[in-house]
């Protein structure tokens, strides 16, 4: 049973399109995240939600909009895709306390052409 | 703001040799520290973590790490590397007691020679 699952695994789309990536966790965690991994493997947090409330919103273009319908789901919608959005996007979840680790999904490789 | 540095971008070792991957962090309070491994095309898997107590922590796959507060370091070690250990390794520090922010280092790519 996959703990953190995200779909799709691969996404190839044209510039200007709008796309969504879905994430679900079955760990009962309160906090969920989106991370972006660039071509140099650098991981940077984009958003963090706790119990459906936005906690962290890093400097991310407004074209990126997270949505958390419930605490088990955190989706990422991207408008007007640009070439520079090509990356691997990881969803993660954790308990909402200090001494806990994050559990990661398998990633979504987004390629904008 | 906290940060994590991993001085070695790429390390190559022979199978059976010992390994040490370096990690330094910058964080004012007692940090929560982690090592994750990422195999090609995969997500991140937790190797080990340090929250408090014994500064030498054991993880999965035969890895261990030692927290040294005086050096702000949390180096990862393995006495004998296997070919399957070839991957990208990330050190991370977590901040906050509510709404965690896991900050990752740039990663170290490990290659293993047969």
XYZ file of C-alpha atoms in Angstrom:
227
model
C 0.000 0.000 0.000
C 1.692 3.188 -1.194
C 2.068 5.750 1.605
C 2.380 8.893 -0.524
C 1.195 8.561 -4.079
C 1.227 11.167 -6.782
C -0.135 11.097 -10.296
C 0.850 11.239 -13.000
C 4.425 9.973 -12.851
C 5.288 11.590 -16.160
C 3.713 14.649 -17.738
C 4.704 16.083 -21.102
C 2.865 19.170 -22.207
C 3.171 22.226 -24.386
C 3.956 25.734 -23.242
C 0.919 27.704 -22.241
C -1.108 24.704 -21.118
C -2.613 24.235 -17.662
C -1.929 21.010 -15.796
C -2.502 19.450 -12.401
C -0.576 16.968 -10.300
C -2.422 15.044 -7.619
C -1.082 13.775 -4.328
C -2.623 11.565 -1.690
C -1.231 10.173 1.546
C -2.673 7.353 3.645
C -0.415 7.849 6.653
C -2.822 9.992 8.638
C -0.372 12.900 8.551
C -1.440 16.456 9.152
C 1.155 18.208 7.012
C 1.768 17.920 3.279
C 4.312 19.549 1.011
C 5.283 20.180 -2.555
C 8.958 20.246 -3.452
C 10.555 21.048 -6.780
C 13.730 19.252 -7.877
C 15.584 20.978 -10.666
C 17.936 19.506 -13.232
C 20.845 19.761 -10.789
C 18.894 17.670 -8.262
C 18.429 20.617 -5.931
C 15.299 20.231 -3.792
C 13.391 23.330 -2.825
C 10.162 23.586 -0.918
C 7.290 25.266 -2.692
C 4.309 24.884 -0.359
C 3.369 23.345 2.943
C -0.144 22.705 4.229
C -1.210 21.723 7.709
C -4.769 20.448 8.108
C -5.750 22.136 4.834
C -4.239 25.453 5.909
C -1.385 26.993 3.925
C 1.663 27.261 6.192
C 4.594 27.785 3.863
C 4.405 29.582 0.545
C 7.859 30.127 -0.842
C 8.644 32.500 -3.662
C 6.753 30.670 -6.348
C 5.054 32.256 -9.373
C 1.335 32.828 -8.998
C 0.828 30.360 -11.815
C 1.347 27.640 -9.217
C -1.650 27.094 -6.984
C -1.898 24.325 -4.408
C -5.249 23.013 -3.278
C -5.926 20.820 -0.286
C -9.506 19.476 -0.267
C -8.760 17.497 2.882
C -5.689 16.731 4.921
C -4.969 13.554 2.960
C -4.768 15.336 -0.399
C -2.657 18.154 -1.752
C -2.904 18.909 -5.444
C -0.764 21.266 -7.480
C -2.235 23.188 -10.360
C 0.011 25.025 -12.777
C -1.302 27.612 -15.215
C 0.334 28.828 -18.410
C 3.217 26.392 -18.270
C 6.655 27.658 -19.202
C 9.804 25.843 -20.315
C 11.425 26.659 -16.979
C 8.745 24.732 -15.126
C 10.268 21.496 -16.377
C 11.407 19.634 -13.273
C 10.524 16.774 -10.975
C 7.850 17.678 -8.447
C 7.687 15.743 -5.212
C 4.830 15.531 -2.804
C 5.608 14.683 0.813
C 3.842 14.391 4.135
C 4.739 14.375 7.811
C 3.259 14.666 11.246
C 2.792 18.229 12.453
C 5.449 18.183 15.112
C 9.157 18.850 15.270
C 10.699 15.413 15.667
C 9.359 13.646 12.639
C 10.520 12.802 9.164
C 8.928 13.496 5.823
C 7.682 10.716 3.573
C 8.002 11.346 -0.142
C 6.072 10.278 -3.179
C 7.776 8.908 -6.281
C 7.773 12.246 -8.035
C 6.194 13.649 -11.182
C 8.550 14.449 -14.018
C 7.091 17.444 -15.816
C 8.471 18.273 -19.246
C 7.281 21.412 -20.965
C 7.972 21.552 -24.697
C 17.478 30.910 8.094
C 18.866 27.453 8.308
C 20.921 25.951 5.529
C 22.649 22.708 4.686
C 25.878 22.241 2.791
C 27.255 19.069 1.313
C 30.794 19.895 0.188
C 31.166 16.933 -2.130
C 29.126 17.056 -5.317
C 30.298 13.660 -6.548
C 32.181 10.860 -4.828
C 33.465 7.653 -6.379
C 34.439 4.675 -4.267
C 35.264 1.064 -4.997
C 32.892 -1.635 -3.916
C 33.832 -2.832 -0.465
C 35.548 0.417 0.475
C 34.370 2.605 3.324
C 32.347 5.732 2.733
C 31.851 9.059 4.434
C 29.570 11.737 3.067
C 29.860 15.150 4.668
C 27.053 17.380 5.795
C 27.200 20.717 7.607
C 24.199 22.662 8.757
C 23.477 26.140 9.956
C 20.692 26.357 12.500
C 20.394 28.218 15.769
C 18.516 25.717 17.864
C 18.956 21.982 18.273
C 18.416 20.668 14.779
C 16.453 17.726 13.559
C 18.721 16.076 10.994
C 18.105 13.523 8.282
C 19.807 11.630 5.516
C 17.766 10.600 2.503
C 18.782 8.537 -0.523
C 17.399 8.892 -4.021
C 17.957 6.176 -6.584
C 17.575 7.141 -10.256
C 13.972 7.853 -11.141
C 12.817 7.254 -7.598
C 11.563 9.266 -4.687
C 13.483 9.972 -1.513
C 13.917 7.239 1.060
C 14.859 7.998 4.644
C 18.155 6.408 5.696
C 18.316 7.725 9.247
C 17.415 10.626 11.477
C 18.666 12.435 14.548
C 16.389 14.196 16.974
C 18.166 13.975 20.323
C 20.093 11.621 22.585
C 22.879 9.379 21.340
C 24.844 11.286 18.746
C 25.652 8.162 16.734
C 22.547 6.960 14.942
C 22.057 3.788 12.994
C 19.979 3.611 9.862
C 18.898 1.219 7.209
C 21.165 -0.540 4.697
C 24.113 -0.481 7.113
C 24.447 3.304 7.236
C 25.220 5.349 10.334
C 25.693 9.035 11.012
C 27.253 11.035 13.793
C 25.960 14.357 15.049
C 28.722 16.723 16.168
C 27.309 19.920 17.565
C 30.718 21.590 17.881
C 31.324 21.127 14.166
C 27.706 21.587 13.053
C 28.097 18.352 11.173
C 26.092 15.214 10.551
C 28.288 12.985 8.406
C 27.021 9.749 6.917
C 29.187 6.644 6.980
C 29.162 3.087 5.783
C 31.990 0.630 6.445
C 31.668 -1.329 3.193
C 29.898 0.026 0.140
C 27.849 -2.174 -2.171
C 27.243 -1.480 -5.847
C 23.563 -0.952 -5.062
C 24.478 2.060 -2.894
C 25.134 4.146 -6.001
C 22.606 6.959 -5.745
C 22.129 10.582 -4.773
C 22.346 11.319 -1.050
C 20.696 14.281 0.595
C 21.246 15.695 4.040
C 18.353 17.702 5.461
C 17.507 19.786 8.497
C 14.025 20.442 9.760
C 12.855 23.538 11.522
C 9.728 24.414 13.344
C 7.445 22.645 15.710
C 4.431 23.222 13.535
C 4.301 23.071 9.790
C 7.708 21.658 9.222
C 10.101 22.984 6.647
C 12.627 20.370 5.593
C 15.621 22.135 4.088
C 17.815 19.977 1.896
C 21.459 20.155 0.986
C 22.472 20.115 -2.673
C 23.109 16.379 -2.617
C 26.134 14.152 -3.167
C 26.152 11.720 -6.034
C 27.806 8.424 -5.134
C 29.300 6.232 -7.828
C 30.555 2.741 -6.989
C 33.287 1.047 -8.991
C 33.190 -2.742 -9.317
